[in-house]
N, CA and C of each residue as an Amber inpcrd file, in Angstrom:
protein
   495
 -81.2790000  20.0600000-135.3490000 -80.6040000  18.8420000-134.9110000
 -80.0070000  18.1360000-136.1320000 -78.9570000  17.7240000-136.3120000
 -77.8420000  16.7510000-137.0210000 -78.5330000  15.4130000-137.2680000
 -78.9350000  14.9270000-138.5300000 -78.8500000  13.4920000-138.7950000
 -77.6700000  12.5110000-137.6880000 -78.7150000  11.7600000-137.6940000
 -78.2020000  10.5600000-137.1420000 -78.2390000   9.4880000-138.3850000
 -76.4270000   8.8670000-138.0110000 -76.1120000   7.9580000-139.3800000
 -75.5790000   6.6950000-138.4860000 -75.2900000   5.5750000-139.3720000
 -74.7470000   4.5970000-139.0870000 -74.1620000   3.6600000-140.5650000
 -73.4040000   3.1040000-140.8580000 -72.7900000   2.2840000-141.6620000
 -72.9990000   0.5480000-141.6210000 -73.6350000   0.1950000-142.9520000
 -73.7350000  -1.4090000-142.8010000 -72.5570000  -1.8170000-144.0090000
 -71.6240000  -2.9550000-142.8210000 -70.5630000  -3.2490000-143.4110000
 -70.4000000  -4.9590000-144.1650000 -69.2190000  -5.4780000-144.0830000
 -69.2110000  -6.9530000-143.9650000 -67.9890000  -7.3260000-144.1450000
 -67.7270000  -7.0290000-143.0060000 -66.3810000  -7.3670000-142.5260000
 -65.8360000  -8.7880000-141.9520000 -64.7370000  -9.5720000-141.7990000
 -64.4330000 -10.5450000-141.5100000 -63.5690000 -10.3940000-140.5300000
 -63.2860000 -10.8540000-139.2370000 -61.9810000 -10.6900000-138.3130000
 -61.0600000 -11.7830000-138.6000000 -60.4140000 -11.2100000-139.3210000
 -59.3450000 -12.4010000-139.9370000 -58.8060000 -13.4640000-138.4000000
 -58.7430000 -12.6330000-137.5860000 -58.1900000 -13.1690000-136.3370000
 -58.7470000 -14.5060000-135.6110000 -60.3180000 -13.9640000-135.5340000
 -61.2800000 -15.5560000-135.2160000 -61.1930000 -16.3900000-135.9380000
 -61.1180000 -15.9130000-137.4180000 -61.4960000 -17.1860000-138.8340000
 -59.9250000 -17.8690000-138.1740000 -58.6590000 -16.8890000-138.1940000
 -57.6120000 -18.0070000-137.8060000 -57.5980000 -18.7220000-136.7030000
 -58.2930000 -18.9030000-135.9700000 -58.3630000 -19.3680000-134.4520000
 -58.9830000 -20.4520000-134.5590000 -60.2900000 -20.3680000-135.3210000
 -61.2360000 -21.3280000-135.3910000 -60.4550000 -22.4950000-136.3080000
 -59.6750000 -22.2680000-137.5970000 -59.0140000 -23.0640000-138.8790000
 -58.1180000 -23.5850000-137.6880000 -57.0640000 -22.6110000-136.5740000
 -56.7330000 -23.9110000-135.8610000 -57.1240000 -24.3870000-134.5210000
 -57.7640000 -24.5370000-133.9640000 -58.6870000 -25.5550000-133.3870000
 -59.5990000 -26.3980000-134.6560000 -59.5900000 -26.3350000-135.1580000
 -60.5510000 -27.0900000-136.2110000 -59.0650000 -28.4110000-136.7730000
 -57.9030000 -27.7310000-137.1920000 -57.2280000 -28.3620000-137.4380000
 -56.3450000 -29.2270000-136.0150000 -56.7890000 -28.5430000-134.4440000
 -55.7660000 -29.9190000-133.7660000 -56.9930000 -30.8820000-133.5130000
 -58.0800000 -30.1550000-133.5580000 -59.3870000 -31.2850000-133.3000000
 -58.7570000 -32.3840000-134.2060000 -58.9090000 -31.6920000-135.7750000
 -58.7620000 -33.1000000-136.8110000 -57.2030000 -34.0730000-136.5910000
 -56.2310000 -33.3800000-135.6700000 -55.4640000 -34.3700000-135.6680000
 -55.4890000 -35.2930000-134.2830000 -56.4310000 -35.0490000-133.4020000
 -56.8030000 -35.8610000-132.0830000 -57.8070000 -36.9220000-132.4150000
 -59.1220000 -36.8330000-133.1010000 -59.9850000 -37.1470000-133.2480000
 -59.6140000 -38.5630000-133.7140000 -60.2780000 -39.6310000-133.1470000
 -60.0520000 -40.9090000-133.6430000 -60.2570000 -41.1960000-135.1440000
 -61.7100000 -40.3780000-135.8740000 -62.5880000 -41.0900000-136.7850000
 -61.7430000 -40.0950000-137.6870000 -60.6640000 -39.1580000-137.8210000
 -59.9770000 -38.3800000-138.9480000 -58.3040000 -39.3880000-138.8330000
 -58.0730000 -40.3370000-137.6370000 -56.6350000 -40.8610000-138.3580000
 -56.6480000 -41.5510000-139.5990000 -55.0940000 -41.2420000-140.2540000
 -55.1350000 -42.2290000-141.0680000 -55.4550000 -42.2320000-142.5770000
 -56.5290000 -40.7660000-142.1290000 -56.9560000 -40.4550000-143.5480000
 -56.4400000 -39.3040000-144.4030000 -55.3970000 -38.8550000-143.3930000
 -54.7700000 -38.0880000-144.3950000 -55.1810000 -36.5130000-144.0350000
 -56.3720000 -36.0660000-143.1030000 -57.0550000 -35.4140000-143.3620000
 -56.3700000 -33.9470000-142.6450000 -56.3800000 -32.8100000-143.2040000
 -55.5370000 -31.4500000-143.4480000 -56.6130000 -30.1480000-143.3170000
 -56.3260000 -29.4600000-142.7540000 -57.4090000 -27.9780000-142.9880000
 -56.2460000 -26.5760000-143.0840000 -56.0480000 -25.9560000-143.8770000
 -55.5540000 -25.2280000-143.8710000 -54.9340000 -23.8470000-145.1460000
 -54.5900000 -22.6860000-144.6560000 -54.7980000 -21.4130000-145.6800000
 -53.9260000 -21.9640000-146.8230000 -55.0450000 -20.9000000-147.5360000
 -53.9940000 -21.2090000-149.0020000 -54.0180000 -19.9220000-149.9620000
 -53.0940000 -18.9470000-149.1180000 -53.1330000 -17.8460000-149.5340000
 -54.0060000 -17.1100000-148.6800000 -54.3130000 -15.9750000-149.0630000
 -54.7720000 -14.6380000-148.3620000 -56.1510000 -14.6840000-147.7990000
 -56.7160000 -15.4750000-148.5430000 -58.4340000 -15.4920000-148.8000000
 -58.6770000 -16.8530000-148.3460000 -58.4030000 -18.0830000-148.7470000
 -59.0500000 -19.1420000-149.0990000 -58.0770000 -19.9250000-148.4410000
 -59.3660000 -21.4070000-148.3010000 -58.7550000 -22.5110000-146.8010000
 -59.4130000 -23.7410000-147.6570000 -58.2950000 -24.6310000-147.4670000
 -57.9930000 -25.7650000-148.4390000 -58.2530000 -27.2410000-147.5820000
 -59.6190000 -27.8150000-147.2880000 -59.4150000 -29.2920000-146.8170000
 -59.3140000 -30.3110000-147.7780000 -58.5660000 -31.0900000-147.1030000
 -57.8120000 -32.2370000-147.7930000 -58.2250000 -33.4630000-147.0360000
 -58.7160000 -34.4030000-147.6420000 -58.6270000 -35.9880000-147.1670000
 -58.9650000 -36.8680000-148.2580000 -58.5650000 -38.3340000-148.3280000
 -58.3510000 -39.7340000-148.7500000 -60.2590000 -39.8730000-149.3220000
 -61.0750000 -39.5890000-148.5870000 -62.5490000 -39.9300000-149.1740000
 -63.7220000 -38.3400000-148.8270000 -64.2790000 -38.1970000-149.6880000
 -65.3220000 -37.2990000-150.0570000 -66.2300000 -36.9800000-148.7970000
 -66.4880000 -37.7220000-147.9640000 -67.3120000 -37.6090000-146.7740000
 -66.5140000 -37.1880000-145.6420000 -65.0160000 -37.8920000-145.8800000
 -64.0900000 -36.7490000-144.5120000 -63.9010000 -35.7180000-144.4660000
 -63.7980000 -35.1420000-145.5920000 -63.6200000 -33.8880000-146.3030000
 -64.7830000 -32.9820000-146.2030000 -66.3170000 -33.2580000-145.8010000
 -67.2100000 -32.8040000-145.8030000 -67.2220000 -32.7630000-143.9830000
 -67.3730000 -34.0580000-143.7060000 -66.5840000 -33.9060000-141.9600000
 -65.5420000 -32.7610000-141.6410000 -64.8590000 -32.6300000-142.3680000
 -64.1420000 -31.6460000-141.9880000 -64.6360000 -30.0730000-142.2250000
 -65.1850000 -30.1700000-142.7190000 -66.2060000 -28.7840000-143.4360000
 -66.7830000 -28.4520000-142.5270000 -67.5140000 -29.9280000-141.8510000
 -68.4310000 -29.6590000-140.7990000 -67.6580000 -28.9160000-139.3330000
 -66.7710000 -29.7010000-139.3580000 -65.7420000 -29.3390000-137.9790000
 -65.3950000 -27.8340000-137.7670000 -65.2250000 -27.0190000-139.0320000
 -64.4730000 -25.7290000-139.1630000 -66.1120000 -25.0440000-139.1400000
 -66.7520000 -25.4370000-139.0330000 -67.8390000 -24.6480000-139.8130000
 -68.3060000 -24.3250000-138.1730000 -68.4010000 -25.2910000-137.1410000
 -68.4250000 -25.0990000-135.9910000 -68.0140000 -24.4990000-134.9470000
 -66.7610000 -24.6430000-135.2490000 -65.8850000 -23.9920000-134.7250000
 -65.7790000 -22.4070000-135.0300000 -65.9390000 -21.8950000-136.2200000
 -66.4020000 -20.4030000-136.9230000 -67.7670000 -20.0820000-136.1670000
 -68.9840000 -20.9640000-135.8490000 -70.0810000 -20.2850000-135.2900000
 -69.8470000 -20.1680000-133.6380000 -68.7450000 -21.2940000-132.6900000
 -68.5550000 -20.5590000-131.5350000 -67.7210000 -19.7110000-131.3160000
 -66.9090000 -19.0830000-132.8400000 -66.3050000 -17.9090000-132.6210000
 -67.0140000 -16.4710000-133.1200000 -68.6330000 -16.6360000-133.3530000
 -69.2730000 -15.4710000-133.8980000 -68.7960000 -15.2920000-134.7910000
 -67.9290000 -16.0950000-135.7240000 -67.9920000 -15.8040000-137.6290000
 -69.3130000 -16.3320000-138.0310000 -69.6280000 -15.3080000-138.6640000
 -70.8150000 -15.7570000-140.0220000 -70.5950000 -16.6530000-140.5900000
 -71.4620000 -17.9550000-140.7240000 -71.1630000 -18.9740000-141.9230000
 -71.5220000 -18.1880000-143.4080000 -72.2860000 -17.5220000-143.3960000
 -72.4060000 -16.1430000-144.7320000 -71.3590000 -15.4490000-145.6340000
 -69.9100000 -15.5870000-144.5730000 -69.3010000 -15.1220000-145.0590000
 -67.9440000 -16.3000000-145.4420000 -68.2490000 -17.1720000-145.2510000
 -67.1340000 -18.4490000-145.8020000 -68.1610000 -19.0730000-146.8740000
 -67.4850000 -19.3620000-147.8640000 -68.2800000 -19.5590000-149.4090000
 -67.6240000 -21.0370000-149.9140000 -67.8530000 -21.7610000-149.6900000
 -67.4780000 -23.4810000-150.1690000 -67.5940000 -23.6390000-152.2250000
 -68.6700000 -22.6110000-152.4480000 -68.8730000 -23.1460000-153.7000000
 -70.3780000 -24.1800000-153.9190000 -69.8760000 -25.3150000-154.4930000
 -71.0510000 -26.4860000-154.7280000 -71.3310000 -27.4370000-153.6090000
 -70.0540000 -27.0710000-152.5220000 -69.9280000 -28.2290000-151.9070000
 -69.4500000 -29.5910000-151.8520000 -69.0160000 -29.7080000-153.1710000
 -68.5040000 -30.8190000-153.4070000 -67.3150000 -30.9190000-153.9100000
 -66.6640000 -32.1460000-152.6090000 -65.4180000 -32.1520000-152.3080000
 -64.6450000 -32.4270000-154.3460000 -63.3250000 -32.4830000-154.8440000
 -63.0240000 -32.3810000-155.8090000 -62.0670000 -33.4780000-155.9600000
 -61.6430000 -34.5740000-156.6920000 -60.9910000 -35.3940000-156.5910000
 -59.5870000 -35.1270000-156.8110000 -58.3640000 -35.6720000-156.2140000
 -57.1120000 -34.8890000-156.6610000 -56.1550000 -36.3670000-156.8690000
 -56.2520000 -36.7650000-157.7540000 -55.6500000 -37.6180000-157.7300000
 -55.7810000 -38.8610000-156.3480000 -54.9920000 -39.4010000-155.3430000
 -55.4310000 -40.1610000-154.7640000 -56.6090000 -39.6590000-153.2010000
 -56.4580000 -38.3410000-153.0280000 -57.2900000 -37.4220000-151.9280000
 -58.1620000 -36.8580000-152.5150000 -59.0490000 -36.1110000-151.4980000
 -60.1300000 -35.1220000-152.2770000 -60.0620000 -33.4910000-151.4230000
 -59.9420000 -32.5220000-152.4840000 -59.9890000 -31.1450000-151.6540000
 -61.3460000 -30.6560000-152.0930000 -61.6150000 -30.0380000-151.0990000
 -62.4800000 -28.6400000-151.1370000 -62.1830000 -27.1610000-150.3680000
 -61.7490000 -25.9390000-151.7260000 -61.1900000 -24.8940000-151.1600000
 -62.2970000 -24.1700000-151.0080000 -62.8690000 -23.1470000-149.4050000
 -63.8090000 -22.4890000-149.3970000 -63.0960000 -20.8740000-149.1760000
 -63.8510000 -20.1750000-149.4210000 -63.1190000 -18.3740000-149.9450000
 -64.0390000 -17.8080000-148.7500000 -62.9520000 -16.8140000-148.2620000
 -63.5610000 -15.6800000-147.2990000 -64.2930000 -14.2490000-148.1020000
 -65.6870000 -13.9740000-147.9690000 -66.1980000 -13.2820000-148.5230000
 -66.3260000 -12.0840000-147.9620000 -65.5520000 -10.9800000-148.2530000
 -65.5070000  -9.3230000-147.6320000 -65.9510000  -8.1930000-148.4710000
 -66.9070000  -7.1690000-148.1120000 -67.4800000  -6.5930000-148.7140000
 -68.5650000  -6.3700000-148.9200000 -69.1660000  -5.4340000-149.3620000
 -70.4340000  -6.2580000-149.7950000 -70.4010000  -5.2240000-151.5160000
 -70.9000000  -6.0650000-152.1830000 -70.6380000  -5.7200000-153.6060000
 -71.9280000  -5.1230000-154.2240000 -71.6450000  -4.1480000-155.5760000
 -72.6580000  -3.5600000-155.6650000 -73.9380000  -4.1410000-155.8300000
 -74.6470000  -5.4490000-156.1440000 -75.2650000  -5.9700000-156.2870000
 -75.8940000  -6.6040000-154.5380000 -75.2540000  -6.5100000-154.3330000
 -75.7550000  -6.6150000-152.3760000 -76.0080000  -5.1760000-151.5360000
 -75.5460000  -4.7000000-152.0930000 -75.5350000  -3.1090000-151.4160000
 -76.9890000  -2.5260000-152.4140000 -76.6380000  -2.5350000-153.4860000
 -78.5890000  -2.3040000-154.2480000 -79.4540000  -3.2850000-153.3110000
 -79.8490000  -4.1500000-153.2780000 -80.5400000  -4.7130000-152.8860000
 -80.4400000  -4.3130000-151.3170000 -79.9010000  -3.8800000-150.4660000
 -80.0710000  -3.6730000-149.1190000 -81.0920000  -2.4320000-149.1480000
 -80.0600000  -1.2780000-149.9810000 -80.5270000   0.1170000-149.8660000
 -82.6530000  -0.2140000-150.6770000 -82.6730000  -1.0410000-152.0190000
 -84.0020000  -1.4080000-151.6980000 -84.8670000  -1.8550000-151.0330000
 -84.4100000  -2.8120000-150.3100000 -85.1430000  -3.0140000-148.8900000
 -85.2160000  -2.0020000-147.8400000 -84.4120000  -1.2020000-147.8890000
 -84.3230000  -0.2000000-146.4450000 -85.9960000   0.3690000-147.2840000
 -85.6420000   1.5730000-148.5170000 -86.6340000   2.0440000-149.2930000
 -88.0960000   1.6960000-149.6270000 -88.1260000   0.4760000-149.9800000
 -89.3770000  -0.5100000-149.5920000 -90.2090000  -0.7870000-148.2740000
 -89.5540000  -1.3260000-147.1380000 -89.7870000  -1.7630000-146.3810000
 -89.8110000  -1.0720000-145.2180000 -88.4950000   0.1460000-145.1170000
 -88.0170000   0.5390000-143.6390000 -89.1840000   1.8990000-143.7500000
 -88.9820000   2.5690000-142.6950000 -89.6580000   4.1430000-142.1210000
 -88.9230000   5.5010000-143.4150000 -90.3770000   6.0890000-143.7250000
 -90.4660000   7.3570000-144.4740000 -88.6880000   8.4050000-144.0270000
 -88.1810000   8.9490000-144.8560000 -87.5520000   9.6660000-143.9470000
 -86.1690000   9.6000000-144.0680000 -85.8900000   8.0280000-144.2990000
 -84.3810000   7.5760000-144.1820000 -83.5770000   7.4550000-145.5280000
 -82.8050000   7.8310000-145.5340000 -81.7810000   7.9990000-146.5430000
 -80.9050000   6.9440000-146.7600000 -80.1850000   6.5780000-147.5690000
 -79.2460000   5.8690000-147.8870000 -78.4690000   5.8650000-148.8990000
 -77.1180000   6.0180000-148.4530000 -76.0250000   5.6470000-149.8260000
 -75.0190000   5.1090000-149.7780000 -74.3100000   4.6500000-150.9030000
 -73.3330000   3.4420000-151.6800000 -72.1040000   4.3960000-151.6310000
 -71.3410000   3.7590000-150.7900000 -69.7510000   4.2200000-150.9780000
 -69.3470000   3.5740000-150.5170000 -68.7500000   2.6150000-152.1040000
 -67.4080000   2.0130000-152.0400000 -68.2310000   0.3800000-151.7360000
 -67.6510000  -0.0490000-150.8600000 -68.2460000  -1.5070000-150.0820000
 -69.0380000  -1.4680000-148.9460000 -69.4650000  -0.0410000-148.6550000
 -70.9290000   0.0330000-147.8470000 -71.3130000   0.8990000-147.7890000
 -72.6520000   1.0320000-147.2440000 -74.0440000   1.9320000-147.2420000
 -74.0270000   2.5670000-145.9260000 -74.2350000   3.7670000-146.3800000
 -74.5930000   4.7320000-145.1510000 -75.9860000   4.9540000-144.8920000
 -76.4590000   4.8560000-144.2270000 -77.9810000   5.5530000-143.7960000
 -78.0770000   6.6000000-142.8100000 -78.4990000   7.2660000-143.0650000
 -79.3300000   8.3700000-141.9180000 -80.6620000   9.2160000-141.8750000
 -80.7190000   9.3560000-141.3540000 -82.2900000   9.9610000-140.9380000
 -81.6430000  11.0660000-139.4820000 -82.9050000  11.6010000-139.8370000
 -83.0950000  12.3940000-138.0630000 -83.8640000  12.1690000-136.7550000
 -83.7180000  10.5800000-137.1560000 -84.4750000  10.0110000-135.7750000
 -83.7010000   8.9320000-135.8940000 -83.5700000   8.4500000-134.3730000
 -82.3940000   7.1490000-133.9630000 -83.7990000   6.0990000-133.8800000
 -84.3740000   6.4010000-133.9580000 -85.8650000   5.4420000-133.5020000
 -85.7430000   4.7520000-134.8160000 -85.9890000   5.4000000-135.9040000
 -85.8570000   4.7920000-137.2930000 -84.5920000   4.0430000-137.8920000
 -83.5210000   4.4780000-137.2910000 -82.1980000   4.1840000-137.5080000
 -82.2460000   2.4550000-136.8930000 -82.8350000   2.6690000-135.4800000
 -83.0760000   1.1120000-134.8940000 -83.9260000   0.4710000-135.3860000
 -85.1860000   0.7970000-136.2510000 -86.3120000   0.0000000-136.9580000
 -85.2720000  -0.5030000-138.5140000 -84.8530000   0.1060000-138.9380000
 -83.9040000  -0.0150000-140.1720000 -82.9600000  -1.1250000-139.5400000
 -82.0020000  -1.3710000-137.9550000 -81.2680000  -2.0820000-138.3960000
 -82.0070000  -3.5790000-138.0700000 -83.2420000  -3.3750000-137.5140000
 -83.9270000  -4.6990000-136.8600000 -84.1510000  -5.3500000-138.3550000
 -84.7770000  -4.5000000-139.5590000 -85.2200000  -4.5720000-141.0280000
 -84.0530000  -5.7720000-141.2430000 -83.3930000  -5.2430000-141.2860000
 -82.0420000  -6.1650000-141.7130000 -81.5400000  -7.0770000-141.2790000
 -81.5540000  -7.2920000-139.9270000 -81.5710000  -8.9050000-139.0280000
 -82.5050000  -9.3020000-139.3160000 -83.8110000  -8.8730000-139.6940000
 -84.5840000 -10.0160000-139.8030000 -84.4850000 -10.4670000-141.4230000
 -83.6680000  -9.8610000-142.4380000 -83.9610000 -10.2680000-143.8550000
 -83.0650000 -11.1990000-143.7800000 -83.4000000 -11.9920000-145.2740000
 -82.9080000 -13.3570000-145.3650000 -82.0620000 -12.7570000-146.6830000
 -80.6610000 -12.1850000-146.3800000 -79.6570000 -11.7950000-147.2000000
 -78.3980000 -11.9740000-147.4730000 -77.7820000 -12.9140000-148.2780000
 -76.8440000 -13.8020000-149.0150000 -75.8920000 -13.1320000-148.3530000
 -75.8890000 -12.4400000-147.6560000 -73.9140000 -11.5520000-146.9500000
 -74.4900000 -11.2020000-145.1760000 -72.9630000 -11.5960000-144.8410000
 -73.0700000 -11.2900000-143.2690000 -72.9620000  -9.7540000-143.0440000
 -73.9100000  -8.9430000-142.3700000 -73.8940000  -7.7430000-141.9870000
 -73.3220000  -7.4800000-140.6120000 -72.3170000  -6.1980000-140.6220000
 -72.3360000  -5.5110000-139.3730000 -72.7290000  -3.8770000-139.5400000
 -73.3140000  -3.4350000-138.6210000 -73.6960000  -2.2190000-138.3850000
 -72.4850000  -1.3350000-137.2900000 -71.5460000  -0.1720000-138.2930000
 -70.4870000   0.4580000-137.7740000 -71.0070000   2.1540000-137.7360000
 -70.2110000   2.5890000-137.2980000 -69.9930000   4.0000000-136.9590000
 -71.6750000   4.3580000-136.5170000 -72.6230000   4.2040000-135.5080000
 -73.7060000   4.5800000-134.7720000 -73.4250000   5.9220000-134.4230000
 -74.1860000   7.0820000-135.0410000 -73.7980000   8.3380000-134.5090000
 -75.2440000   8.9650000-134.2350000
């Protein structure tokens, strides 16, 4: 019998993140407590989304707004990266640009494949190509204990589990 494999990825659907940035942005222009202030959500470039407003706490309001809107579209907050959090002064407004995080890098991908090794069932294999890890074994039983391993860890990148064979 053939190994059974599967792929852990970390991928972003550019499509929801844009859906959510606008509903997030007509919310902020309906909303009573954002007139007035100036307040803006929107791309800035390929990767990264730029809020803008008049005081430091709208700007974090607004963080909050998109950030919501990304969890009822099943984006990972894991994978949108703010930084310190703190909004940046720009002369008379304040921005804070947060970056879409894709991939998972070699330093996240070591640390997965050690946890699988550590933690998961005798048996299972794993390797690094490129921006994700393959695993397989010859039992799907282990393949499903391995991906439960990983929903339950507390790990700095949003995971998806692709190609189930």
């Amino acid at each position: 019998m053939a190994d059974s494999s599967f792929d852990i990825v970390s991928k972003v659907d550019r499509q929801e993140v844009d859906n959510a940035l606008n509903q997030a942005s007509k919310e902020v222009s309906q909303r009573y407590d954002f007139r007035g202030v100036g307040a803006s959500i929107e791309w800035s470039g390929q990767d990264s989304i730029v809020m803008v407003a008049n005081s430091a706490e709208r700007v974090l309001a607004l963080l909050d707004v998109f950030q919501t809107k990304l969890i009822k579209r099943g984006v990972s907050l894991k994978a949108f990266d703010t930084g310190d959090k703190e909004p940046q002064a720009s002369g008379k407004e304040y921005r804070l640009v947060g970056s879409l995080k894709e991939g998972l890098a070699g330093e996240n991908a070591k640390k997965i494949t050690k946890k699988i090794r550590d933690e998961g069932p005798k048996g299972v294999k794993t390797q690094i190509t490129g921006d994700e890890v393959r695993v397989s074994s010859k039992s799907r039983d282990q393949l499903q204990e391995v991906i439960a391993l990983l929903k339950g860890a507390d790990l700095d990148v949003a995971l998806q589990f692709t190609n189930y064979r």
